[in-house]
Short mmCIF file of C-alpha atoms in Angstrom, two decimals:
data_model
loop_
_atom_site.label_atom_id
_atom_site.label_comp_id
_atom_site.label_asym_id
_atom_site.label_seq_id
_atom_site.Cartn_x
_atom_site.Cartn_y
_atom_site.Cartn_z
CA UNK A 20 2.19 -45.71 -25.19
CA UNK A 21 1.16 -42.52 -23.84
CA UNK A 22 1.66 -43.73 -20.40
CA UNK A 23 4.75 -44.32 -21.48
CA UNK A 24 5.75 -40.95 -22.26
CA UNK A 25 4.55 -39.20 -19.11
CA UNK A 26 6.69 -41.47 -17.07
CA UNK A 27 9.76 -40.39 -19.19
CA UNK A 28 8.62 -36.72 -18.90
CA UNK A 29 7.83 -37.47 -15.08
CA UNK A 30 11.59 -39.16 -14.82
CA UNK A 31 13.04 -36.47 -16.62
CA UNK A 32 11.83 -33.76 -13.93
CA UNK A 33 12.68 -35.48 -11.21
CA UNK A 34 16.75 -35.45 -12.56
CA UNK A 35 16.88 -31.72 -12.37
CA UNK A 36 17.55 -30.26 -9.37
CA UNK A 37 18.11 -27.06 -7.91
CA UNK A 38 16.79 -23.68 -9.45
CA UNK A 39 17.04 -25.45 -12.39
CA UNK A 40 14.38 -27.53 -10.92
CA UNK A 41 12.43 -24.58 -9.95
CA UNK A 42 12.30 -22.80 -13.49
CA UNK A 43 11.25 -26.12 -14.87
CA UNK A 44 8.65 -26.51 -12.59
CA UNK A 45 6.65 -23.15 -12.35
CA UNK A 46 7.40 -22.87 -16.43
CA UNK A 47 5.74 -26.76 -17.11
CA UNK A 48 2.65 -25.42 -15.06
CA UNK A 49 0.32 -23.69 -17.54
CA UNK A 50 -2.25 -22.93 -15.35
CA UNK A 51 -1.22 -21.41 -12.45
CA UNK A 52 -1.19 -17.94 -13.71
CA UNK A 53 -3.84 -18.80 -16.58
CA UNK A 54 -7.15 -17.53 -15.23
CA UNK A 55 -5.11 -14.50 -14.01
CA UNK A 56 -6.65 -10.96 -15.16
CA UNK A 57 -4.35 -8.97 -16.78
CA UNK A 58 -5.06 -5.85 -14.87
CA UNK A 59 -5.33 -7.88 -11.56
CA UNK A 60 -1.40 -9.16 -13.01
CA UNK A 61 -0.24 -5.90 -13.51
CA UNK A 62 -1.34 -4.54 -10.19
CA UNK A 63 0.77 -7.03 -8.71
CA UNK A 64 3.81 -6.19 -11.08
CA UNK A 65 3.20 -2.70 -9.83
CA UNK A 66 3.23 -3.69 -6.26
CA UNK A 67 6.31 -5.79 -6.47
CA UNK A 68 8.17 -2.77 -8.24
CA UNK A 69 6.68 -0.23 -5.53
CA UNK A 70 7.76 -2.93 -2.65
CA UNK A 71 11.21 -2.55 -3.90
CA UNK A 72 11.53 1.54 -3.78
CA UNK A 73 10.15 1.88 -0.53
CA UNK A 74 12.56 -1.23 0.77
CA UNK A 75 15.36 1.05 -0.58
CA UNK A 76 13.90 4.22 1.52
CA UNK A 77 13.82 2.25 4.72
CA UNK A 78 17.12 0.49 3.96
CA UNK A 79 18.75 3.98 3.32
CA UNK A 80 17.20 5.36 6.14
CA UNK A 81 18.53 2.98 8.53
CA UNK A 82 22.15 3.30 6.99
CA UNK A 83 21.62 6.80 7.82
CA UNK A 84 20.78 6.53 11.11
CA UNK A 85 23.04 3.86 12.20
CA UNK A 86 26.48 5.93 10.50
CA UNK A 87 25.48 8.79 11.56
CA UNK A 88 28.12 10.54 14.64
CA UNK A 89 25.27 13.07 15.53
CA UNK A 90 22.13 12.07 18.07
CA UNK A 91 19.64 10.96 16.20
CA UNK A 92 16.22 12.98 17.39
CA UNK A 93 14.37 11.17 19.60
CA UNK A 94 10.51 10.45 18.06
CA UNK A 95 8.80 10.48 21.15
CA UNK A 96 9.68 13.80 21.39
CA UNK A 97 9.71 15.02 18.06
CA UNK A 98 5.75 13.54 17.43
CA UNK A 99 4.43 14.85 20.76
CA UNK A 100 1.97 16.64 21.06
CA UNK A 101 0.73 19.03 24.27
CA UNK A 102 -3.12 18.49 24.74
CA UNK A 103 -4.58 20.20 27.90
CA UNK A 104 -1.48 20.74 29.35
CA UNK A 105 -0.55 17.19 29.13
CA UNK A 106 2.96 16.33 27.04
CA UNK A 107 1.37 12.72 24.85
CA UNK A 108 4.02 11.17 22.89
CA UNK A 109 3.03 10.22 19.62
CA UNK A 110 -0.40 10.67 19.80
CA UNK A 111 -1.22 11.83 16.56
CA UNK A 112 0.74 8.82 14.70
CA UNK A 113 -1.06 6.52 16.57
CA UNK A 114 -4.16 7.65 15.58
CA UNK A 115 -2.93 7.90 11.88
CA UNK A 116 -2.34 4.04 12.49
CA UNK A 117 -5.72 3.17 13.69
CA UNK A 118 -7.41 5.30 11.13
CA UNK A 119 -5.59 3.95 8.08
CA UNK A 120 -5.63 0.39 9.79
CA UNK A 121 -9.42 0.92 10.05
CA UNK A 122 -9.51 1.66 6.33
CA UNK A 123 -8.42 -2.07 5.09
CA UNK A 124 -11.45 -3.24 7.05
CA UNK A 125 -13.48 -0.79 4.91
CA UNK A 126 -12.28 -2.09 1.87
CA UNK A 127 -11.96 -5.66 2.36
CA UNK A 128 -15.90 -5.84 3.30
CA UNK A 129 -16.45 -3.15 -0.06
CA UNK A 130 -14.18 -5.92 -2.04
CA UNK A 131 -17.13 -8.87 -0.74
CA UNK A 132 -20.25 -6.89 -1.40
CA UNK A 133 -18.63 -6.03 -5.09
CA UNK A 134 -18.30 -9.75 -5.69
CA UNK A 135 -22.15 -10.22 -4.39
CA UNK A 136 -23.50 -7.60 -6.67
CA UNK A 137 -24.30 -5.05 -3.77
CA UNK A 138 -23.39 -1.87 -5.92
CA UNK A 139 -24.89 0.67 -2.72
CA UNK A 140 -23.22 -0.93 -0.08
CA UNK A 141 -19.40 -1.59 -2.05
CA UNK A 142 -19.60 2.47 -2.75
CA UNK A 143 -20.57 3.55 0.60
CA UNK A 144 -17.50 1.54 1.83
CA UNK A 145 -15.09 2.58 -0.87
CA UNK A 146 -16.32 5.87 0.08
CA UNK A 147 -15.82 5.79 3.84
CA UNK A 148 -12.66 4.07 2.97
CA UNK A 149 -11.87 7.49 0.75
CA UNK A 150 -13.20 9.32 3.71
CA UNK A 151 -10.58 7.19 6.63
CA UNK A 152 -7.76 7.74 3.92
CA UNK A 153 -8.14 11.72 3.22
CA UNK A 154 -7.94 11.83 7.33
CA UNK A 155 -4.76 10.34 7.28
CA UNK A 156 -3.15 12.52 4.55
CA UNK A 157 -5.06 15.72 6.30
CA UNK A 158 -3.25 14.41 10.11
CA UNK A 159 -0.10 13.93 7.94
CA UNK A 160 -0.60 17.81 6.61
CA UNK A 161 -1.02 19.05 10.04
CA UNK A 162 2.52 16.94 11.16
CA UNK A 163 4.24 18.19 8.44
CA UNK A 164 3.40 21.60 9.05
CA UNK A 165 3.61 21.16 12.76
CA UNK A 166 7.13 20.39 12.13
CA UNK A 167 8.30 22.80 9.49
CA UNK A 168 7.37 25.38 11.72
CA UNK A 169 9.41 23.96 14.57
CA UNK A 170 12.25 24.28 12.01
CA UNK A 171 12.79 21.32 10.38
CA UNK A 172 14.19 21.05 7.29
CA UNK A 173 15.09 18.29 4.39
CA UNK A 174 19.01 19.76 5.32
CA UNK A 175 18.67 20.24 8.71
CA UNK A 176 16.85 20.06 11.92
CA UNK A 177 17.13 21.35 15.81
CA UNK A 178 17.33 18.45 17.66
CA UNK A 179 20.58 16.46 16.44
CA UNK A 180 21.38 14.88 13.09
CA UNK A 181 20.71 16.61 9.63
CA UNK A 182 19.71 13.18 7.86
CA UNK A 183 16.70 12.86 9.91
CA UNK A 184 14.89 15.89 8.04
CA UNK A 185 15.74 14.53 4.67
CA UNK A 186 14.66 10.68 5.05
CA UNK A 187 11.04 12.02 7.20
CA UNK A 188 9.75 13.82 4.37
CA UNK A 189 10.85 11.40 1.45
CA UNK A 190 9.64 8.29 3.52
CA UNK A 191 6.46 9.85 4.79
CA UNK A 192 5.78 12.43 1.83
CA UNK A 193 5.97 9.34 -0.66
CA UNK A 194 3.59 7.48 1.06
CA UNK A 195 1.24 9.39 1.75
CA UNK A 196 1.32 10.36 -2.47
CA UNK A 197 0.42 7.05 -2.45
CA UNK A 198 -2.71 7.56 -0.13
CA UNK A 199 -3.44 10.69 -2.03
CA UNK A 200 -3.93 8.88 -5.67
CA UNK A 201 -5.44 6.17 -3.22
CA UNK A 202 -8.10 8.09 -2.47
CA UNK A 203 -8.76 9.54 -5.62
CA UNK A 204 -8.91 6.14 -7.10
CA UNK A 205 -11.66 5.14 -4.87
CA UNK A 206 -13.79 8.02 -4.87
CA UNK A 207 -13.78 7.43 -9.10
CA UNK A 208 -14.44 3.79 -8.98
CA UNK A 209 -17.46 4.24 -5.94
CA UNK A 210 -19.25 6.61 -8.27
CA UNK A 211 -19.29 4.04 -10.92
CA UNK A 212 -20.49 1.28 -8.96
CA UNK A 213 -23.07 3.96 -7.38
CA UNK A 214 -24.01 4.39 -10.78
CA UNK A 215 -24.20 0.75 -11.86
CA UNK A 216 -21.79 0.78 -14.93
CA UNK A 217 -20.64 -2.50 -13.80
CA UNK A 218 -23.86 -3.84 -14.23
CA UNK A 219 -24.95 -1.91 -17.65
CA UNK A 220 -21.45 -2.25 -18.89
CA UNK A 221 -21.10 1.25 -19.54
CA UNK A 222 -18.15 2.41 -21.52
CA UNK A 223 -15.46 4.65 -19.86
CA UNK A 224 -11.96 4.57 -18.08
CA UNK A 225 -11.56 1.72 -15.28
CA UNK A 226 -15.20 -0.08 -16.47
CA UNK A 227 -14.66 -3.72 -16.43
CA UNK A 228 -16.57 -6.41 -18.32
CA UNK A 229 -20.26 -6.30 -18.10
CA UNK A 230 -21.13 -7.90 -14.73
CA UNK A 231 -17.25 -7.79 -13.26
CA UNK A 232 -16.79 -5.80 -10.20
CA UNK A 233 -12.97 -7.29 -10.29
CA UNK A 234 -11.37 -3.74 -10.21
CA UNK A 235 -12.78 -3.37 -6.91
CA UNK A 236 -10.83 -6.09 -5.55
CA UNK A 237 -7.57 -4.55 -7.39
CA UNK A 238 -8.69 -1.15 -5.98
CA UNK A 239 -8.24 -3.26 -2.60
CA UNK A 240 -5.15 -4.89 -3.43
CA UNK A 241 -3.29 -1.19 -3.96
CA UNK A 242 -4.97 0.21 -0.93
CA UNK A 243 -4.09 -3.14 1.29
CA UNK A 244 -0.59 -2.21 -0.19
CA UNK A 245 -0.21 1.14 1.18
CA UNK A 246 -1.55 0.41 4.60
CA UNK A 247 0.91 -2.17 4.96
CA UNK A 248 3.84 0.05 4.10
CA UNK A 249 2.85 2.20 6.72
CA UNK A 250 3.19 -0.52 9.35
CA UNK A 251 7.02 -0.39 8.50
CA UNK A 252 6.73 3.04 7.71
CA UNK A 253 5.60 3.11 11.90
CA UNK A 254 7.63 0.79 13.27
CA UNK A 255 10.98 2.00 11.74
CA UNK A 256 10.71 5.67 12.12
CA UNK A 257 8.86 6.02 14.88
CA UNK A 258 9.19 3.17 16.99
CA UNK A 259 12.92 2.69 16.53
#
């Protein structure tokens, strides 16, 4: 008899089609999200709302520049910088790039020594990973100030189209916010596992279960986020 039944449930699935089909499908399965923390869920809620603000940065920003009448600066000239008399293009965003690239290695090994139990070794990374993401913002400081002084402006800059001053410092100044409460995030959660509250279950703001190191991993998840970003961040603005 039961057999029965889960052939006519099993018919009855196969007859809808289309997103219908879908909904049914991903809402029938009870465990695919069931073993799912709720603050690793919520990270990735957070994510998905935080992919869809900076999609609308870059999509404005390329409506800007592509309706735009006036030149458009040109980035390799714009992010140069003169080292011993020699005229590098983008030098300093490149090495932005490679530092905050570097900084996802960092924390994916700090994410597998939290899940082994290796409480010195996960905070030294998180910490170097701090470290590789308070360079970045401190290069991004010394660009933003490099440029201000060359007179650039959110309304208006000196080498062609007004929109350009606007979209670089709400593109680059929002992520790099992000890196900011990145790195402030890690330092907090290293000094706990320094101190081995994940281990003692000590009571206090971001301490997981007794024995759960899993807010490392969603530290990781947010910082894997923002390094990401900044690979579109790169190619669009200063590639293109």
């Amino acid at each position: 008899m039961a057999e029965t039944v889960l052939t006519n449930i099993e018919k009855r699935r196969t007859m809808i089609s289309g997103w219908q089909g879908i909904v049914a499908d991903w809402s029938s399965d009870q465990r695919a999200f069931k073993n799912v923390s709720w603050g690793k869920a919520m990270m990735w809620i957070f994510l998905l709302s935080d992919t869809f603000i900076f999609g609308c940065f870059l999509l404005s920003y390329m409506t800007a520049r592509m309706s735009t009448t006036v030149a458009w600066p040109n980035p390799s000239e714009v992010f140069a910088l003169t080292i011993a008399g020699q005229h590098i293009p983008l030098i300093l965003i490149a090495i932005m790039t490679f530092v905050l690239i570097s900084s996802s290695g960092t924390m994916a090994m700090a994410v597998n020594f939290g899940y082994r139990h290796d409480r010195h070794k996960t905070a030294i990374l998180m910490l170097v990973t701090a470290a590789f993401g308070a360079t970045f913002v401190g290069m991004q400081a010394f660009e933003w100030t490099k440029l201000i002084m060359e007179g650039v402006r959110p309304w208006e800059n000196p080498w062609g189209a007004e929109q350009f001053g606007s979209s670089f410092f709400m593109i680059t100044g929002f992520h790099g916010t992000h890196v900011t409460i990145g790195v402030i995030f890690l330092i907090i959660i290293a000094r706990k596992v320094w101190r081995g509250d994940f281990e003692t279950g000590r009571r206090g703001f971001f301490t997981s279960r007794k024995g759960n190191y899993e807010i490392v991993e969603i530290t990781g998840l947010y910082w894997h986020f923002v390094d990401l970003v900044w690979v579109f961040i790169f190619a669009f603005f200063y590639l293109w």
